[in-house]
Tab-separated table of C-alpha atoms in Angstrom:
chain	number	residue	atom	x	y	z
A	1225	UNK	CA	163.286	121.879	80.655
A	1226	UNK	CA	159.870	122.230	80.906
A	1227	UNK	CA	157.991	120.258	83.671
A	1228	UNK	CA	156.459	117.134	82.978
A	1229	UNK	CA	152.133	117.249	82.987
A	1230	UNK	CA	150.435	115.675	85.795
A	1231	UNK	CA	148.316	112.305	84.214
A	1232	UNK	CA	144.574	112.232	85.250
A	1233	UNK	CA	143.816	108.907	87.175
A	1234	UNK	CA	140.973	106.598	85.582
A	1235	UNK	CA	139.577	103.409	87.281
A	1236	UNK	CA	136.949	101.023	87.513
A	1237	UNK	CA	134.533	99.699	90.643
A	1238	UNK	CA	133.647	96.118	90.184
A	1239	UNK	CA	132.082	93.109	92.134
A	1240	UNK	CA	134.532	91.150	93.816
A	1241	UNK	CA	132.440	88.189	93.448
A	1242	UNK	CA	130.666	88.504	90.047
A	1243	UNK	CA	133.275	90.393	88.305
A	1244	UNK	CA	130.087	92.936	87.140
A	1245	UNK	CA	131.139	96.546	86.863
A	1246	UNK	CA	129.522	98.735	90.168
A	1247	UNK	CA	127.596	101.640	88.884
A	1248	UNK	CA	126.677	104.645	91.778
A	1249	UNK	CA	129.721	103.710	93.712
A	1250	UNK	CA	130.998	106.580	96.088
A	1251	UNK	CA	134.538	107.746	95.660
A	1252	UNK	CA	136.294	109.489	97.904
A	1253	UNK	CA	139.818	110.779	97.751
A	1254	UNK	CA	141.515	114.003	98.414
A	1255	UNK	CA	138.365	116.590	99.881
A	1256	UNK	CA	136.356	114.916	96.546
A	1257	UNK	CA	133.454	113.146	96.575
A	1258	UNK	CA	132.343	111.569	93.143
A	1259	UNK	CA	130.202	108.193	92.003
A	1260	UNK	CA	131.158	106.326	89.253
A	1261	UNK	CA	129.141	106.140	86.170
A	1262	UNK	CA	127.063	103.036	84.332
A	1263	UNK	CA	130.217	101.636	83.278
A	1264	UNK	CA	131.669	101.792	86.875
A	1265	UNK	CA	134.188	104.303	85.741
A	1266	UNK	CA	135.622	107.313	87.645
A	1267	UNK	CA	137.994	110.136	87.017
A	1268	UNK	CA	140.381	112.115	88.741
A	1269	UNK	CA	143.009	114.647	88.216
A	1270	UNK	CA	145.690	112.634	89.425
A	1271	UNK	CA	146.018	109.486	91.003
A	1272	UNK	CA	145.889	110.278	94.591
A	1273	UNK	CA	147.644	108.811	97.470
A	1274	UNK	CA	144.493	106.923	99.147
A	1275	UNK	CA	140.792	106.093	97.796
A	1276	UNK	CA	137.682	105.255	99.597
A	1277	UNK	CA	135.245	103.297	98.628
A	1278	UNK	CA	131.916	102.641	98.956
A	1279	UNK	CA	128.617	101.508	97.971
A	1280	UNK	CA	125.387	100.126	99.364
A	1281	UNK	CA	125.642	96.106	100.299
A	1282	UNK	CA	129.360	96.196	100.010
A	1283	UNK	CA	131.769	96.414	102.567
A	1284	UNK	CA	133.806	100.206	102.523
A	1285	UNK	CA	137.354	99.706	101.839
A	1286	UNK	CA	140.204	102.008	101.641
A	1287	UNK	CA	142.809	101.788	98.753
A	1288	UNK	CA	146.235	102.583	97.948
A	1289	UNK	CA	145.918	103.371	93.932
A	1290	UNK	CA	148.528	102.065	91.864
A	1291	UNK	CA	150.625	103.892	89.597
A	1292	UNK	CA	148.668	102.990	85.939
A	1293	UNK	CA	144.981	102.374	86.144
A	1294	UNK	CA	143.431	99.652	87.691
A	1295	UNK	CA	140.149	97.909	88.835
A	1296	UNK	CA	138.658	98.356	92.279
A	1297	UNK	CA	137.071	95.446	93.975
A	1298	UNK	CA	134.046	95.855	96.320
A	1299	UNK	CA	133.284	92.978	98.517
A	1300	UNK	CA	129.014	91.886	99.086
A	1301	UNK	CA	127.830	92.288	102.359
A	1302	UNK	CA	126.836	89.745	104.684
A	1303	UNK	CA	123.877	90.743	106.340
A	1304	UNK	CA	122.276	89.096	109.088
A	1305	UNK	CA	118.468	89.675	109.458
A	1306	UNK	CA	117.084	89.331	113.200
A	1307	UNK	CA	114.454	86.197	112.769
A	1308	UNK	CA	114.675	85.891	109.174
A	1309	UNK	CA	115.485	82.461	107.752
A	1310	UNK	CA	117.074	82.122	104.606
A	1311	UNK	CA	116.605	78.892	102.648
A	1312	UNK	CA	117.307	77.461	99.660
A	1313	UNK	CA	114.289	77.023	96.858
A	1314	UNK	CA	113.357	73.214	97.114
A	1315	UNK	CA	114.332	71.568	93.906
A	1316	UNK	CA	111.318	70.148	91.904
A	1317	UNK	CA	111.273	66.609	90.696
A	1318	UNK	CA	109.648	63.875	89.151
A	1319	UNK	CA	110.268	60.270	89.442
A	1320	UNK	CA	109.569	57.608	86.845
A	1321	UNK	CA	110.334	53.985	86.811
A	1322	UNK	CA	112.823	53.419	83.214
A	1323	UNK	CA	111.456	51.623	80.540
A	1324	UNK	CA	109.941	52.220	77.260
A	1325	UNK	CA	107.006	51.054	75.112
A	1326	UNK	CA	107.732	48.241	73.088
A	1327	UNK	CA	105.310	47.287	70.403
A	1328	UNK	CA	102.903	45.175	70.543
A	1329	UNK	CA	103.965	44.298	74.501
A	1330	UNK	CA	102.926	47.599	76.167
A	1331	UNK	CA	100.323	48.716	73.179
A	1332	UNK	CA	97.619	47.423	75.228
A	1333	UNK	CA	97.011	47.223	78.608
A	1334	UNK	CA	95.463	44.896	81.329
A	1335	UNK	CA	92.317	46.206	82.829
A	1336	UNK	CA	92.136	46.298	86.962
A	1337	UNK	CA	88.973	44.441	87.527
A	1338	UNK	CA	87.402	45.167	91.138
A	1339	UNK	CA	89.686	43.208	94.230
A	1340	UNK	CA	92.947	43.604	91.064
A	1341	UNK	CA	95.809	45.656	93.089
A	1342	UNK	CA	99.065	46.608	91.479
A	1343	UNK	CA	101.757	49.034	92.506
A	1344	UNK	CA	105.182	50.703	92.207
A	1345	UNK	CA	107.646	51.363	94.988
A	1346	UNK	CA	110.229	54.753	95.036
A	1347	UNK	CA	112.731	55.191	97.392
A	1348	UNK	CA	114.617	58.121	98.414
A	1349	UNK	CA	116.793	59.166	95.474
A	1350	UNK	CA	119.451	60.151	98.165
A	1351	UNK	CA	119.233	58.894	101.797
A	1352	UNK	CA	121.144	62.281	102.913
A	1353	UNK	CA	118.101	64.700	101.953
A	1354	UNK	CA	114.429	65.151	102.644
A	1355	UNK	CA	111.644	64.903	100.294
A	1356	UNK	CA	108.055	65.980	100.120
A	1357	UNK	CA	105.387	64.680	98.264
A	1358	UNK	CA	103.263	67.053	95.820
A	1359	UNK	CA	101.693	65.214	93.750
A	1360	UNK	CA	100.842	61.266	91.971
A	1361	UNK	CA	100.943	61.376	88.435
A	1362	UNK	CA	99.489	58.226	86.579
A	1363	UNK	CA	98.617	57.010	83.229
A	1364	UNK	CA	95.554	55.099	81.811
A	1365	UNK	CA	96.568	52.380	79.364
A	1366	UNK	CA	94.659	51.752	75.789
A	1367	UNK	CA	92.334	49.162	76.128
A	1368	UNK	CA	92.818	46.129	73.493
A	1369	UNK	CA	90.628	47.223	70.737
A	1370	UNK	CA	87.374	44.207	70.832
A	1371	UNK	CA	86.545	44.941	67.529
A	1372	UNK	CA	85.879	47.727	64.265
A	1373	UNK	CA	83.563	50.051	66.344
A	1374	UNK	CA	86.618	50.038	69.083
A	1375	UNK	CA	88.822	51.985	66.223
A	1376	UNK	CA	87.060	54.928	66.522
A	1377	UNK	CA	87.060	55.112	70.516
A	1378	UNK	CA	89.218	56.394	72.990
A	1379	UNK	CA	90.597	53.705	74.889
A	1380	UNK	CA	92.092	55.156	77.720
A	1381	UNK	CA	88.523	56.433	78.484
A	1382	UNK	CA	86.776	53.514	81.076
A	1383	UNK	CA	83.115	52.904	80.586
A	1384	UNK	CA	82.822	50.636	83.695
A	1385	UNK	CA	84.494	50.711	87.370
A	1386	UNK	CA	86.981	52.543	89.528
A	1387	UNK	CA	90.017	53.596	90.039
A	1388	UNK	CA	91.806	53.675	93.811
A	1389	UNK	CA	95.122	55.467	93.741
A	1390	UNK	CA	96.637	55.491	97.886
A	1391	UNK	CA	100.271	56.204	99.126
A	1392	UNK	CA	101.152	53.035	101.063
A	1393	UNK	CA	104.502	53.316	103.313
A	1394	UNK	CA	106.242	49.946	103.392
A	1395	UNK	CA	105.443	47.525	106.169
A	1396	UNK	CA	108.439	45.324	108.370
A	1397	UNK	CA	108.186	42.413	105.141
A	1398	UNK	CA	108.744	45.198	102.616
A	1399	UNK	CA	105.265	45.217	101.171
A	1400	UNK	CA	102.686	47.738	101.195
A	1401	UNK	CA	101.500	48.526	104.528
A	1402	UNK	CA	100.339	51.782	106.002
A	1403	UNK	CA	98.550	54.438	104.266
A	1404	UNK	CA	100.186	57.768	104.463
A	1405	UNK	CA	96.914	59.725	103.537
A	1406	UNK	CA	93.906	59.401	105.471
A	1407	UNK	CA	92.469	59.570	102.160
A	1408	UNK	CA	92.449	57.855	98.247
A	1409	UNK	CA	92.090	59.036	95.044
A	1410	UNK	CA	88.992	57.838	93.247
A	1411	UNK	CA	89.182	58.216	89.196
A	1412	UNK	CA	85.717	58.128	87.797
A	1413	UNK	CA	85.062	56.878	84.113
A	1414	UNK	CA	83.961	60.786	83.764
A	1415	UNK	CA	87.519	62.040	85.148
A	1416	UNK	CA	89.284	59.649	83.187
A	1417	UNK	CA	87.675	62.243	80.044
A	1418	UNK	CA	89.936	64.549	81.318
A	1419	UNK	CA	93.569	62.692	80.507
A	1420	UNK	CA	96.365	64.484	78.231
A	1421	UNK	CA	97.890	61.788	76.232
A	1422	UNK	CA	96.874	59.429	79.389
A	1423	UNK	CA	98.078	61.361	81.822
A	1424	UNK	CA	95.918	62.337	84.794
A	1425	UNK	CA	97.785	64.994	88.054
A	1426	UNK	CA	96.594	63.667	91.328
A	1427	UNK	CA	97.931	66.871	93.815
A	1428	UNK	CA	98.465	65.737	97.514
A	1429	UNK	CA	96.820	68.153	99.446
A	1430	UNK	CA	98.964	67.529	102.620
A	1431	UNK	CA	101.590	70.422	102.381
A	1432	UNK	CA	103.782	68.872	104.287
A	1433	UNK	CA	103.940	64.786	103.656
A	1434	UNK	CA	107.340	63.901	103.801
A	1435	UNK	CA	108.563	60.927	101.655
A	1436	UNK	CA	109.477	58.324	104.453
A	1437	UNK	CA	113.273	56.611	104.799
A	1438	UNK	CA	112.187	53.181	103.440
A	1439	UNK	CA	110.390	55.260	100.224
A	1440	UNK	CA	106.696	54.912	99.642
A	1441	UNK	CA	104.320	52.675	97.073
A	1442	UNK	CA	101.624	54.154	94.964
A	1443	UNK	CA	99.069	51.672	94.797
A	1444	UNK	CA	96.281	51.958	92.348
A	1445	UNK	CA	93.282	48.647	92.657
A	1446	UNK	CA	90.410	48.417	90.576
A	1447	UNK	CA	86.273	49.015	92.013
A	1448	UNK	CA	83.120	48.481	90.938
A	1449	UNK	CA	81.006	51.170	89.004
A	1450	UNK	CA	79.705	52.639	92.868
A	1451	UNK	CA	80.255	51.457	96.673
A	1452	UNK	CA	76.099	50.356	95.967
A	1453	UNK	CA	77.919	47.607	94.109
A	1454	UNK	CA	79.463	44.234	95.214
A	1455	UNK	CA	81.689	42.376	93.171
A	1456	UNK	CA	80.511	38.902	93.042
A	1457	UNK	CA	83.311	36.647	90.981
A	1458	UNK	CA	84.706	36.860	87.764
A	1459	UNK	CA	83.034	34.710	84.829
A	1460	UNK	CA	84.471	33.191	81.617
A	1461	UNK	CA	81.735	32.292	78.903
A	1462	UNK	CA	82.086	30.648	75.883
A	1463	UNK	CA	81.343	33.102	72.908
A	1464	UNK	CA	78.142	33.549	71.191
A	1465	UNK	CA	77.553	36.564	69.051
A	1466	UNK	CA	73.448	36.832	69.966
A	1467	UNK	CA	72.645	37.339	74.246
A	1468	UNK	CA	76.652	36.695	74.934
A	1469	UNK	CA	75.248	37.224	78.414
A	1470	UNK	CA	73.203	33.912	78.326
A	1471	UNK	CA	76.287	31.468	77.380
A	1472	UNK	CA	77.577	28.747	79.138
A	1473	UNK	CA	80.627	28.481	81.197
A	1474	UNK	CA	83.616	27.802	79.518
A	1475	UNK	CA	85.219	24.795	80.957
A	1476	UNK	CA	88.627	24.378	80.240
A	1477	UNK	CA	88.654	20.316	81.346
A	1478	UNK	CA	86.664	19.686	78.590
A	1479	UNK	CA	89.367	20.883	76.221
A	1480	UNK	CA	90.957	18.194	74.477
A	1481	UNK	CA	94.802	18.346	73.326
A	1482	UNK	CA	93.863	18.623	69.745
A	1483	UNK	CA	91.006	20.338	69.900
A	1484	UNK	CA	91.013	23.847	68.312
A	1485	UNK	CA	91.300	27.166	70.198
A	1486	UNK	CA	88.250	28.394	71.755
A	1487	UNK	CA	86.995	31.765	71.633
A	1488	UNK	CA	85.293	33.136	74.838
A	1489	UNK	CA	84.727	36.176	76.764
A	1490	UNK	CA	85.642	37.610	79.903
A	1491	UNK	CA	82.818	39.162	82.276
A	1492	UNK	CA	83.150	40.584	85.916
A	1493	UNK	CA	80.034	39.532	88.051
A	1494	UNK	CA	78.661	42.351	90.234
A	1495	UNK	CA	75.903	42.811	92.657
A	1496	UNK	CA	73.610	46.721	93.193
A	1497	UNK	CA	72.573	47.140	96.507
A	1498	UNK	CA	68.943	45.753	97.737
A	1499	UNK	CA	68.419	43.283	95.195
A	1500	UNK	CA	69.293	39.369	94.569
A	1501	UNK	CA	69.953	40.166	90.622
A	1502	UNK	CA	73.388	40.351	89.122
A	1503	UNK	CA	74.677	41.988	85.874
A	1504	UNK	CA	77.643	41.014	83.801
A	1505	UNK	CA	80.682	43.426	82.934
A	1506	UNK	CA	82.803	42.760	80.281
A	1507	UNK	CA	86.176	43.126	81.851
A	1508	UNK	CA	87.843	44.905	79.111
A	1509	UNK	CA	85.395	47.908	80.188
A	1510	UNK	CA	87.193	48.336	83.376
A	1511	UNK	CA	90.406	50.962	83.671
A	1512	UNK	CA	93.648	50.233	82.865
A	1513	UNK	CA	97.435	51.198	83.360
A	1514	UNK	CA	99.564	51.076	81.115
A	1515	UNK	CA	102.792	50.012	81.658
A	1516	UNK	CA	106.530	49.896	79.958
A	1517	UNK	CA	108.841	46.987	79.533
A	1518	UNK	CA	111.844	47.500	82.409
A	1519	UNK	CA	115.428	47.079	81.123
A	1520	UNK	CA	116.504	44.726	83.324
A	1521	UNK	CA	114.900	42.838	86.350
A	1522	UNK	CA	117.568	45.096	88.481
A	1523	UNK	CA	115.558	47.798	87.492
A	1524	UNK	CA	111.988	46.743	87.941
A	1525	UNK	CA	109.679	48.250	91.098
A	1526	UNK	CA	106.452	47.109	90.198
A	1527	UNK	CA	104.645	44.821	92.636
A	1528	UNK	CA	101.149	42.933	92.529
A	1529	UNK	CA	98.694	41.898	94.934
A	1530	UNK	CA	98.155	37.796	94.057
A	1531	UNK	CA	96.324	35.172	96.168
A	1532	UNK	CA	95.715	36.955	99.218
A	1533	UNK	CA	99.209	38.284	99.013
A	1534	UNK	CA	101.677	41.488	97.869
A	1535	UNK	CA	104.765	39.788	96.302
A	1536	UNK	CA	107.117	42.262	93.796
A	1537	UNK	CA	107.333	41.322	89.555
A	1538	UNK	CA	110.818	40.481	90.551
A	1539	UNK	CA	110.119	37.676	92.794
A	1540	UNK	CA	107.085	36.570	91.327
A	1541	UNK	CA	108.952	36.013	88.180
A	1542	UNK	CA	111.821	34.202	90.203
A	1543	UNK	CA	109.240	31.669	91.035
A	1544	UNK	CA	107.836	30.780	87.930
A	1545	UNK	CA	111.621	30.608	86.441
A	1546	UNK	CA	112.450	27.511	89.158
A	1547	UNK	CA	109.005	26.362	87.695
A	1548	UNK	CA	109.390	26.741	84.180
A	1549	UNK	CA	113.032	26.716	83.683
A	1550	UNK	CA	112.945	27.077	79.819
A	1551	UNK	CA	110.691	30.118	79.464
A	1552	UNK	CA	111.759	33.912	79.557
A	1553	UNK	CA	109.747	36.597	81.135
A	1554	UNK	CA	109.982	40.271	80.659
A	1555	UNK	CA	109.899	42.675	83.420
A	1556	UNK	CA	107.924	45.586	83.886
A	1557	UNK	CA	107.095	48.929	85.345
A	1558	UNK	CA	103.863	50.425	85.676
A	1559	UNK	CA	103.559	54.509	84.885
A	1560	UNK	CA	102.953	55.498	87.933
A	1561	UNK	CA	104.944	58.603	89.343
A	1562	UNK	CA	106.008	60.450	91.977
A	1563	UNK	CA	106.256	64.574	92.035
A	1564	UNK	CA	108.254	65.398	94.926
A	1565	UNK	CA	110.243	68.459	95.726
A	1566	UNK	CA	113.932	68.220	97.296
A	1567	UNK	CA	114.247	69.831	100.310
């Protein structure tokens, strides 16, 4: 009887980890020295009675080849690298209050006439990590349209007046308190030219602000045109179509119960430096945000700054309800965000 042929031995070097087949792996067994190919394949005469393997980041191991073919598992290499350290890639995010446009509610928006402060709060989306603060994001609201000319305009655009935008950190009552950044944004009626769809990117240019436990509020309050201006009061004057400017106060204890509605407009007094004159704004010139209608009063974080005083939308709305038991109000959130990356 003839004696039985002698089977060559074929295998494959893979990743223990990844399961991905290890090309230029050294294999060593019986005097022979061979690497396996692209495929992480190898070939031998005959299956020997102990392997060797190898390859660069992988722990050696020996082997004891079974009988049929089989795959070889390499294990990565732990390396630890004198004064290097390794971290994770922070995680970039962006947080925005929920809500959506509803028509006409959130079409227009209010402008922020100069001493006008409104904000939004954001707390740490989880109290176990650290965040830092890149970057404000904000958008300008469409002015109400004042008549056919106003069609053909750009409405987020401002004519008249400043915007402030500062990172406040929460004071002991909960309100805004203590500014984070020794400086404010200031958005100019020329940068507000610059918006995408609204949008304007206001970078931080702290590196290393960190978002603080009790979360932070971006507060944006209107100004006048320049810091050479004052703001004097805010005016209400009864319409006329020729020198609007020249009108008389509207008075609203003259209006009688059944007397029709009255049409007026709304001007914002200011004062230029080194002189007694005054010149009248219309306030709808002034910037605006614009804002979305919350989903629930659970989930509203916009605040306002009202007679002397920061009080939330929330609360504010609580009050008038014990006041006004019969009527419904709507809460909202401003777009204001928050880029922050997750450390």
């Amino acid at each position: 009887m003839a004696p039985a042929l002698a089977q060559s031995y074929r295998c494959v070097v893979a990743d223990a980890r990844t399961r991905a087949a290890l090309p230029a792996a050294t294999v060593q067994a019986a005097g022979r020295t061979l690497r396996t190919d692209e495929a992480g394949r190898f070939e031998l005469p005959a299956r020997p009675a102990q392997l060797q393997l190898s390859h660069v980041g992988y722990q050696p191991r020996q082997w004891q080849p079974a009988p049929a073919a089989d795959t070889l598992w390499l294990t990565p290499q732990a390396v630890a690298l004198p004064n290097v350290r390794v971290r994770a890639q922070p995680r970039q995010l962006v947080w925005r209050a929920p809500g959506k446009a509803r028509w006409p509610y959130d079409a227009f928006a209010n402008s922020l006439t100069p001493t006008e402060q409104v904000a939004m709060l954001y707390r740490p989306a989880d109290a176990t990590r650290s965040y830092r603060i890149r970057a404000v994001r904000l958008r300008l609201g469409s002015r109400a349209p004042q008549g056919p000319a106003d069609l053909l305009r750009d409405l987020r655009r401002f004519p008249e007046g400043r915007l402030q935008v500062q990172l406040l950190a929460p004071g002991p009552d909960g309100a805004p308190a203590t500014a984070l950044l020794p400086a404010s944004w200031e958005i100019t009626p020329a940068l507000s030219e610059e918006h995408e769809g609204g949008w304007l990117r206001l970078p931080v240019a702290d590196a290393e602000l960190r978002l603080p436990a009790a979360g932070v509020f971006i507060v944006a309050n209107g100004l006048t045109g320049s810091a050479a201006e004052t703001f004097v009061r805010n005016r209400t004057l009864l319409y006329r179509k020729h020198n609007p400017t020249a009108a008389p106060e509207f008075d609203p204890q003259k209006l009688k119960g059944s007397a029709p509605s009255t049409r007026v407009n709304s001007y914002v007094e200011v004062q230029p430096a080194a002189t007694e004159a005054t010149r009248l704004v219309l306030r709808h010139e002034f910037p605006a945000l614009a804002q979305l209608t919350a989903p629930s009063f659970g989930a509203c974080y916009a605040w306002a700054y009202r007679a002397g005083r920061w009080q939330s939308v929330v609360a504010y709305y609580q009050d008038l309800k014990s006041r006004f038991p019969k009527r419904e109000f709507t809460p909202y959130n401003y777009e204001l965000e928050l880029e922050v990356e997750e450390l």
